[in-house]
Amino acid sequence: MTQLKMGGAFLLEPVEETKIFIREDLNDEQIAFGKACSDFFEKEVLPKKDAIEKHENNVSVDLMKKAGELGFLMVEVPEAYGGLGMDKRTATVVTENAIESVSFGVTVMCHTGIATLPILYFGTEEQKQKYLPKLASGEFIGAYALTEAGAGSDALGCKTKAVLSEDKKHYILNGSKMFITNGAWADLLTVFAKVDGEKFTAFLVEKTFPGVSHSVEEKKMGIKGSSTTVINLDDCKVPVENVLGEIGKGHKIAFNVLNIGRWKLGAASVGGCKKILKHMVPYTKERCQFGKSISEFGLIRKKIADCAINAYVTESIMYRIAGLYDDAAASIDKSDPHYDRKCIEAIENYAIEASIAKVFGSEALWRCADEGVQALGGYGFSSEYPLESIQRDCRINRIFEGTNEINRLIIPGTLLKRAMKGEIDLMGEIPKILGELKKGFTVQSTGDFSSGAFRDRVNLAKKLAVYACGVAVQKYMADIKDQQYVMEKMANLAIDTFAMDSAMKRTMQILQKENTQTEIVPVTKNNIPVCITQVFVYEAYERMLMLAKDLLAEVADGNAEEFAKYNKALKRFDVFDPINSTRQREVIANHMILRDGYSLN
Amino acid sequence: MKIAVLVKQVPDTETKIVINANKNGIDESNIKYIVSPYDEYAIEEAIKIGGETTVISMGPDRCIESIRTALAMGIQKAIHIDTQGKSYDSYQTAAALAKVIKDGGFDLVLTGKQGIDYDNGQVTQMAAELSGASQVMVIDKLTINGDKAKVERRIAGGSKEVYESGFPLFLGCEKGLNTPRYASLPGIMKAKSKPIEKKSADELLGGATALVEFTNFELPPERAAGKRIEGEPPQQAAQLVKLLREEAKVI
């Protein structure tokens, strides 16, 4: 087992120092799981896509039963509760293949993620025995009811109330929950309510309990085939044994489970990016204008290359996080009676990474969808072609599981908390960087991919992020949490750093693997992971320089003398020669066109 | 009943075929392989009938993936006849398979009506003949009653033929026989621990030599550009007849 890393530590460690889990390390069984999932979605779900979108004939519920029979709902449930007890690596490869109907994908993801996992991680033995086998087999469909009309991002502001009955056998719940995924189909809901209007608590509510009802389907921009309803609780009687976790500790469940939801959403984004290339590339090859295939035109090729870059980097991030989660779980003694709860607590360590996964994944997917529509032109806008619904369907990803704005605030917020507690030594790093700034950084201007300028960019990016964030913290101190413009820029610096670090590490590991397996050096300038990483790292670094400048200008707030000091430091970071990224983009686009979609070899 | 299912690993139906440099085969790099779709009906039928089921596949190491698919669907065990980098023609393949089948004492041998790669449709018949067993090809219905099997196959004109046979019996399965199941995730996990016996193709051949040699592969020629006939209908018709007679030489 590898040494457990503190969440956020990626900002301090040189990229070459630690290894991560990469998709290329999946074993045969995990790959077979992914293939089984894509087969099911292609052959069973895709033909019913229209019926799913129109909510015809209970089709999604029937498909959930089928998905249950084939084991797709039991991947992460332990064997003791009727599941397969597989790790997050496996769950990632299954999730990224559940894409052919985004609506049904959301139905499945909600069920296996935020609906099933709270019980696994926080349930009593009795609750687990009672509900997990039913959820794992698909006998029960699950939902997670946190949001209310007046409590969205501010989930703890919920108004739903729970009062203990006179005989102390039940809690009586009153209130209503909004935008509940799987609302119309759920047999079991994790409902959050305040006991006596104060103590935020989770309850396991069966659909058949008296007083539970749902409204009509919400009319939505996308994922129209998923169920989204209001859940009404009118004097709903919930047995006291169905309290999930402790009274007044519901926030622990609500927020920890979202960490899982965020990574899962990121994993689904990986599949989404690849699916866009699958539709986009063949179209551009066949579509002829001005006497040639539009895939021969630079501006179309650029879109193809950019989608591939987004897919690769997102993929690198999601498998890395799956690896972190698995390592965290592996660090806990399996015979511990509170093993599952300790796992989720260990996962909380990576809240920063989970928020990055969510933001980066949802935005990468949105960029791909947007370019995908554009590449198809009028046909991209037409509902006859798949890109139109793909773009509508993925819009929600930037909203649910915590809006990207909330997640952007979580990233620097959590980092600072960790730094204050001394869990990560951000403060100790700043004087070191200031010292280096005095004499300037020595970096490679050329050299091998894994030890040259690209590696140096990633390592300097970390210092740049820490420096710029450090200056901001020094200026605003504890008030920084109210400076949302500043916090967003800090978040973006951290996101780009993590993304660069993940892509760079993965590519370095791929090269290492190829070398050891073939004992020759196949690193050519046309190596696809290398080309992708070069473009991303180069552009992300340039972006970060701009971002840091912006952030420091905001901190200086018109004080020219103060800004001059920052600007001098920024010039020290601006040490790399530009690259002609069109060359790499051409190689990437060529390859994707040859392979009719996303492929690295 | 001892049932063998013969499975062939073939390129995915969506593969764009590229001829190799020597022009004696196809370029196998970047090909996605699948179980030949007709073989899936054979796998499903074997699982439905039950008893002792064995999947047999002849090919390079990569065909273990297809064997695992059959095991994940529910077949109990496997024999991999390893070709160790060599290629064999239909007759040699049939000879090796017949040897394994005879040695194994199988009652029923199910396979797809043909592999969808070369579409030869020869191995099953030859293997049946070499094992001295009965055979019916392209079947879409099978009922087993004690020591008799009743099978049906569709023939031209919408009629069907009905056969009754004893065992051992080879059957080539056609679409419509059943709906193949998906490999479930628990099935995939169980497949890991199911035994795969390895045999060497060379040793099983018993001296059978190739009857067919591939000398040259080429892709179908690209379709020539169409010809547009202009003018009023009478002139167009005259022009068309002229072209059909003089250029296409079909009338």
Short mmCIF file of N, CA and C in Angstrom, two decimals, chain A residues 38-146:
data_model
loop_
_atom_site.label_atom_id
_atom_site.label_comp_id
_atom_site.label_asym_id
_atom_site.label_seq_id
_atom_site.Cartn_x
_atom_site.Cartn_y
_atom_site.Cartn_z
N SER A 38 -21.04 -1.01 -21.12
CA SER A 38 -21.30 -0.30 -22.38
C SER A 38 -22.15 -1.17 -23.31
N ASP A 39 -21.97 -2.50 -23.25
CA ASP A 39 -22.83 -3.40 -24.04
C ASP A 39 -24.29 -3.23 -23.65
N PHE A 40 -24.51 -3.23 -22.34
CA PHE A 40 -25.89 -3.11 -21.84
C PHE A 40 -26.50 -1.78 -22.28
N PHE A 41 -25.73 -0.73 -22.14
CA PHE A 41 -26.26 0.58 -22.52
C PHE A 41 -26.48 0.69 -24.04
N GLU A 42 -25.57 0.09 -24.82
CA GLU A 42 -25.73 0.20 -26.27
C GLU A 42 -26.87 -0.66 -26.78
N LYS A 43 -26.98 -1.88 -26.23
CA LYS A 43 -27.95 -2.81 -26.82
C LYS A 43 -29.32 -2.75 -26.16
N GLU A 44 -29.38 -2.42 -24.89
CA GLU A 44 -30.67 -2.43 -24.19
C GLU A 44 -31.22 -1.03 -23.95
N VAL A 45 -30.34 -0.11 -23.58
CA VAL A 45 -30.82 1.22 -23.19
C VAL A 45 -31.00 2.13 -24.41
N LEU A 46 -29.97 2.16 -25.26
CA LEU A 46 -30.01 3.07 -26.41
C LEU A 46 -31.25 2.89 -27.29
N PRO A 47 -31.65 1.64 -27.62
CA PRO A 47 -32.85 1.50 -28.45
C PRO A 47 -34.11 2.09 -27.78
N LYS A 48 -34.07 2.23 -26.46
CA LYS A 48 -35.26 2.74 -25.77
C LYS A 48 -35.11 4.21 -25.39
N LYS A 49 -34.10 4.86 -25.97
CA LYS A 49 -33.79 6.22 -25.55
C LYS A 49 -35.00 7.16 -25.67
N ASP A 50 -35.72 7.09 -26.79
CA ASP A 50 -36.86 7.99 -26.98
C ASP A 50 -37.93 7.71 -25.95
N ALA A 51 -38.18 6.44 -25.70
CA ALA A 51 -39.21 6.07 -24.71
C ALA A 51 -38.80 6.57 -23.32
N ILE A 52 -37.51 6.49 -23.04
CA ILE A 52 -37.02 6.98 -21.74
C ILE A 52 -37.28 8.49 -21.64
N GLU A 53 -36.93 9.21 -22.70
CA GLU A 53 -37.09 10.67 -22.68
C GLU A 53 -38.56 11.06 -22.49
N LYS A 54 -39.46 10.23 -23.03
CA LYS A 54 -40.89 10.56 -22.93
C LYS A 54 -41.56 9.90 -21.74
N HIS A 55 -40.81 9.24 -20.90
CA HIS A 55 -41.36 8.55 -19.72
C HIS A 55 -42.47 7.56 -20.11
N GLU A 56 -42.24 6.82 -21.21
CA GLU A 56 -43.28 5.90 -21.66
C GLU A 56 -43.20 4.56 -20.92
N ASN A 57 -44.33 4.02 -20.63
CA ASN A 57 -44.47 2.62 -20.17
C ASN A 57 -43.51 2.21 -19.06
N ASN A 58 -43.21 3.08 -18.17
CA ASN A 58 -42.39 2.64 -17.05
C ASN A 58 -41.01 2.13 -17.48
N VAL A 59 -40.56 2.59 -18.65
CA VAL A 59 -39.39 1.96 -19.26
C VAL A 59 -38.13 2.08 -18.38
N SER A 60 -37.94 3.21 -17.72
CA SER A 60 -36.74 3.36 -16.90
C SER A 60 -36.74 2.43 -15.70
N VAL A 61 -37.92 2.26 -15.11
CA VAL A 61 -38.01 1.36 -13.95
C VAL A 61 -37.70 -0.07 -14.39
N ASP A 62 -38.26 -0.47 -15.54
CA ASP A 62 -37.97 -1.82 -16.05
C ASP A 62 -36.48 -1.99 -16.34
N LEU A 63 -35.88 -0.96 -16.92
CA LEU A 63 -34.44 -1.04 -17.21
C LEU A 63 -33.62 -1.10 -15.93
N MET A 64 -34.08 -0.42 -14.89
CA MET A 64 -33.38 -0.49 -13.59
C MET A 64 -33.41 -1.92 -13.06
N LYS A 65 -34.54 -2.59 -13.23
CA LYS A 65 -34.63 -3.98 -12.77
C LYS A 65 -33.62 -4.83 -13.54
N LYS A 66 -33.58 -4.60 -14.86
CA LYS A 66 -32.64 -5.36 -15.69
C LYS A 66 -31.19 -5.05 -15.30
N ALA A 67 -30.92 -3.77 -15.08
CA ALA A 67 -29.57 -3.37 -14.67
C ALA A 67 -29.22 -4.06 -13.36
N GLY A 68 -30.21 -4.17 -12.48
CA GLY A 68 -30.02 -4.84 -11.20
C GLY A 68 -29.68 -6.31 -11.39
N GLU A 69 -30.45 -6.97 -12.27
CA GLU A 69 -30.21 -8.41 -12.52
C GLU A 69 -28.79 -8.64 -13.03
N LEU A 70 -28.31 -7.73 -13.84
CA LEU A 70 -26.97 -7.91 -14.42
C LEU A 70 -25.85 -7.45 -13.49
N GLY A 71 -26.23 -6.87 -12.35
CA GLY A 71 -25.21 -6.55 -11.35
C GLY A 71 -24.69 -5.12 -11.39
N PHE A 72 -25.27 -4.28 -12.26
CA PHE A 72 -24.72 -2.92 -12.38
C PHE A 72 -25.03 -2.04 -11.17
N LEU A 73 -25.98 -2.45 -10.34
CA LEU A 73 -26.33 -1.62 -9.19
C LEU A 73 -25.61 -2.09 -7.92
N MET A 74 -24.83 -3.17 -8.03
CA MET A 74 -24.26 -3.76 -6.80
C MET A 74 -22.74 -3.63 -6.73
N VAL A 75 -22.17 -2.89 -7.66
CA VAL A 75 -20.70 -2.87 -7.76
C VAL A 75 -20.03 -2.50 -6.44
N GLU A 76 -20.50 -1.41 -5.83
CA GLU A 76 -19.80 -0.90 -4.64
C GLU A 76 -20.36 -1.44 -3.31
N VAL A 77 -21.46 -2.21 -3.40
CA VAL A 77 -22.05 -2.75 -2.17
C VAL A 77 -21.23 -3.97 -1.73
N PRO A 78 -20.88 -4.05 -0.43
CA PRO A 78 -20.09 -5.20 0.01
C PRO A 78 -20.81 -6.53 -0.20
N GLU A 79 -20.01 -7.59 -0.31
CA GLU A 79 -20.58 -8.92 -0.54
C GLU A 79 -21.54 -9.34 0.56
N ALA A 80 -21.26 -8.91 1.79
CA ALA A 80 -22.11 -9.28 2.92
C ALA A 80 -23.53 -8.76 2.76
N TYR A 81 -23.72 -7.76 1.92
CA TYR A 81 -25.06 -7.20 1.72
C TYR A 81 -25.52 -7.40 0.27
N GLY A 82 -25.10 -8.50 -0.32
CA GLY A 82 -25.60 -8.84 -1.65
C GLY A 82 -24.93 -8.12 -2.80
N GLY A 83 -23.77 -7.53 -2.53
CA GLY A 83 -23.09 -6.80 -3.60
C GLY A 83 -21.83 -7.50 -4.05
N LEU A 84 -21.04 -6.78 -4.82
CA LEU A 84 -19.80 -7.34 -5.33
C LEU A 84 -18.58 -6.82 -4.57
N GLY A 85 -18.78 -5.77 -3.77
CA GLY A 85 -17.69 -5.26 -2.95
C GLY A 85 -16.49 -4.78 -3.75
N MET A 86 -16.76 -4.17 -4.90
CA MET A 86 -15.65 -3.73 -5.73
C MET A 86 -15.20 -2.32 -5.33
N ASP A 87 -13.98 -1.99 -5.76
CA ASP A 87 -13.41 -0.70 -5.36
C ASP A 87 -13.87 0.44 -6.29
N LYS A 88 -13.37 1.63 -5.97
CA LYS A 88 -13.80 2.80 -6.74
C LYS A 88 -13.17 2.83 -8.13
N ARG A 89 -12.06 2.16 -8.29
CA ARG A 89 -11.47 2.07 -9.63
C ARG A 89 -12.48 1.39 -10.55
N THR A 90 -13.01 0.26 -10.05
CA THR A 90 -13.98 -0.50 -10.85
C THR A 90 -15.25 0.32 -11.06
N ALA A 91 -15.69 1.01 -9.99
CA ALA A 91 -16.89 1.82 -10.12
C ALA A 91 -16.70 2.92 -11.15
N THR A 92 -15.48 3.44 -11.24
CA THR A 92 -15.22 4.51 -12.23
C THR A 92 -15.37 3.98 -13.64
N VAL A 93 -14.81 2.80 -13.89
CA VAL A 93 -14.87 2.29 -15.27
C VAL A 93 -16.30 1.89 -15.63
N VAL A 94 -17.07 1.43 -14.65
CA VAL A 94 -18.48 1.13 -14.92
C VAL A 94 -19.23 2.43 -15.21
N THR A 95 -19.03 3.44 -14.36
CA THR A 95 -19.76 4.70 -14.52
C THR A 95 -19.43 5.38 -15.85
N GLU A 96 -18.18 5.36 -16.24
CA GLU A 96 -17.85 6.07 -17.49
C GLU A 96 -18.42 5.37 -18.71
N ASN A 97 -18.86 4.14 -18.55
CA ASN A 97 -19.46 3.43 -19.68
C ASN A 97 -20.98 3.47 -19.69
N ALA A 98 -21.57 4.08 -18.66
CA ALA A 98 -23.03 4.14 -18.57
C ALA A 98 -23.52 5.44 -19.19
N ILE A 99 -23.34 5.57 -20.51
CA ILE A 99 -23.52 6.91 -21.08
C ILE A 99 -24.50 7.00 -22.23
N GLU A 100 -24.91 5.87 -22.80
CA GLU A 100 -25.65 5.99 -24.06
C GLU A 100 -27.01 6.68 -23.91
N SER A 101 -27.58 6.64 -22.71
CA SER A 101 -28.70 7.54 -22.42
C SER A 101 -28.29 8.31 -21.18
N VAL A 102 -28.09 9.62 -21.33
CA VAL A 102 -27.65 10.40 -20.17
C VAL A 102 -28.73 10.37 -19.09
N SER A 103 -30.00 10.43 -19.51
CA SER A 103 -31.09 10.41 -18.54
C SER A 103 -31.04 9.14 -17.69
N PHE A 104 -30.94 8.00 -18.38
CA PHE A 104 -30.92 6.75 -17.62
C PHE A 104 -29.62 6.63 -16.83
N GLY A 105 -28.54 7.16 -17.37
CA GLY A 105 -27.27 7.19 -16.64
C GLY A 105 -27.42 7.92 -15.31
N VAL A 106 -28.15 9.03 -15.34
CA VAL A 106 -28.37 9.79 -14.11
C VAL A 106 -29.21 8.99 -13.12
N THR A 107 -30.21 8.28 -13.66
CA THR A 107 -31.05 7.43 -12.81
C THR A 107 -30.18 6.40 -12.07
N VAL A 108 -29.29 5.77 -12.83
CA VAL A 108 -28.42 4.74 -12.24
C VAL A 108 -27.43 5.37 -11.25
N MET A 109 -26.84 6.48 -11.68
CA MET A 109 -25.79 7.11 -10.86
C MET A 109 -26.36 7.60 -9.54
N CYS A 110 -27.54 8.17 -9.59
CA CYS A 110 -28.18 8.64 -8.35
C CYS A 110 -28.42 7.45 -7.42
N HIS A 111 -28.91 6.36 -8.02
CA HIS A 111 -29.23 5.18 -7.23
C HIS A 111 -27.98 4.57 -6.58
N THR A 112 -26.95 4.34 -7.40
CA THR A 112 -25.77 3.65 -6.87
C THR A 112 -24.91 4.57 -6.01
N GLY A 113 -25.04 5.88 -6.23
CA GLY A 113 -24.19 6.82 -5.50
C GLY A 113 -24.89 7.38 -4.27
N ILE A 114 -25.49 8.55 -4.45
CA ILE A 114 -26.02 9.27 -3.29
C ILE A 114 -27.20 8.57 -2.63
N ALA A 115 -27.85 7.62 -3.33
CA ALA A 115 -28.99 6.94 -2.70
C ALA A 115 -28.55 5.71 -1.89
N THR A 116 -27.59 4.96 -2.40
CA THR A 116 -27.19 3.70 -1.74
C THR A 116 -26.09 3.93 -0.70
N LEU A 117 -25.14 4.81 -1.04
CA LEU A 117 -23.95 4.91 -0.20
C LEU A 117 -24.18 5.49 1.21
N PRO A 118 -25.14 6.41 1.40
CA PRO A 118 -25.35 6.87 2.79
C PRO A 118 -25.65 5.72 3.73
N ILE A 119 -26.41 4.75 3.24
CA ILE A 119 -26.77 3.60 4.11
C ILE A 119 -25.54 2.76 4.37
N LEU A 120 -24.75 2.55 3.31
CA LEU A 120 -23.53 1.76 3.49
C LEU A 120 -22.60 2.42 4.50
N TYR A 121 -22.42 3.72 4.37
CA TYR A 121 -21.41 4.38 5.19
C TYR A 121 -21.90 4.77 6.58
N PHE A 122 -23.21 5.04 6.70
CA PHE A 122 -23.69 5.55 8.00
C PHE A 122 -24.76 4.67 8.64
N GLY A 123 -25.22 3.64 7.94
CA GLY A 123 -26.33 2.84 8.46
C GLY A 123 -25.90 1.93 9.60
N THR A 124 -26.88 1.53 10.42
CA THR A 124 -26.62 0.51 11.43
C THR A 124 -26.60 -0.84 10.72
N GLU A 125 -26.11 -1.85 11.40
CA GLU A 125 -26.06 -3.19 10.81
C GLU A 125 -27.47 -3.60 10.34
N GLU A 126 -28.49 -3.30 11.16
CA GLU A 126 -29.87 -3.69 10.80
C GLU A 126 -30.32 -2.96 9.53
N GLN A 127 -30.01 -1.67 9.48
CA GLN A 127 -30.41 -0.89 8.30
C GLN A 127 -29.72 -1.42 7.05
N LYS A 128 -28.45 -1.75 7.18
CA LYS A 128 -27.71 -2.27 6.03
C LYS A 128 -28.31 -3.60 5.56
N GLN A 129 -28.59 -4.49 6.56
CA GLN A 129 -29.16 -5.79 6.22
C GLN A 129 -30.52 -5.64 5.54
N LYS A 130 -31.26 -4.66 6.00
CA LYS A 130 -32.62 -4.51 5.51
C LYS A 130 -32.65 -3.88 4.11
N TYR A 131 -31.84 -2.89 3.89
CA TYR A 131 -31.99 -2.12 2.64
C TYR A 131 -30.95 -2.37 1.56
N LEU A 132 -29.70 -2.62 1.96
CA LEU A 132 -28.66 -2.70 0.92
C LEU A 132 -28.88 -3.83 -0.09
N PRO A 133 -29.28 -5.05 0.35
CA PRO A 133 -29.50 -6.09 -0.66
C PRO A 133 -30.59 -5.69 -1.66
N LYS A 134 -31.62 -5.00 -1.18
CA LYS A 134 -32.70 -4.60 -2.09
C LYS A 134 -32.23 -3.54 -3.07
N LEU A 135 -31.38 -2.63 -2.61
CA LEU A 135 -30.86 -1.59 -3.50
C LEU A 135 -29.86 -2.20 -4.48
N ALA A 136 -29.07 -3.15 -3.99
CA ALA A 136 -28.03 -3.77 -4.83
C ALA A 136 -28.66 -4.57 -5.97
N SER A 137 -29.81 -5.18 -5.70
CA SER A 137 -30.44 -6.02 -6.72
C SER A 137 -31.38 -5.24 -7.62
N GLY A 138 -31.70 -4.02 -7.24
CA GLY A 138 -32.64 -3.24 -8.03
C GLY A 138 -34.09 -3.46 -7.61
N GLU A 139 -34.31 -4.28 -6.59
CA GLU A 139 -35.68 -4.47 -6.10
C GLU A 139 -36.22 -3.12 -5.61
N PHE A 140 -35.36 -2.35 -4.96
CA PHE A 140 -35.71 -0.99 -4.54
C PHE A 140 -34.93 0.00 -5.40
N ILE A 141 -35.62 1.07 -5.78
CA ILE A 141 -34.91 2.19 -6.39
C ILE A 141 -34.74 3.26 -5.32
N GLY A 142 -33.56 3.88 -5.28
CA GLY A 142 -33.26 4.82 -4.22
C GLY A 142 -33.24 6.27 -4.67
N ALA A 143 -33.40 7.16 -3.71
CA ALA A 143 -33.29 8.61 -3.98
C ALA A 143 -32.71 9.30 -2.75
N TYR A 144 -32.29 10.52 -2.96
CA TYR A 144 -31.61 11.29 -1.92
C TYR A 144 -32.28 12.65 -1.88
N ALA A 145 -32.94 12.97 -0.76
CA ALA A 145 -33.77 14.16 -0.71
C ALA A 145 -33.21 15.18 0.27
N LEU A 146 -32.39 16.09 -0.28
CA LEU A 146 -31.75 17.11 0.54
C LEU A 146 -32.31 18.50 0.23
#
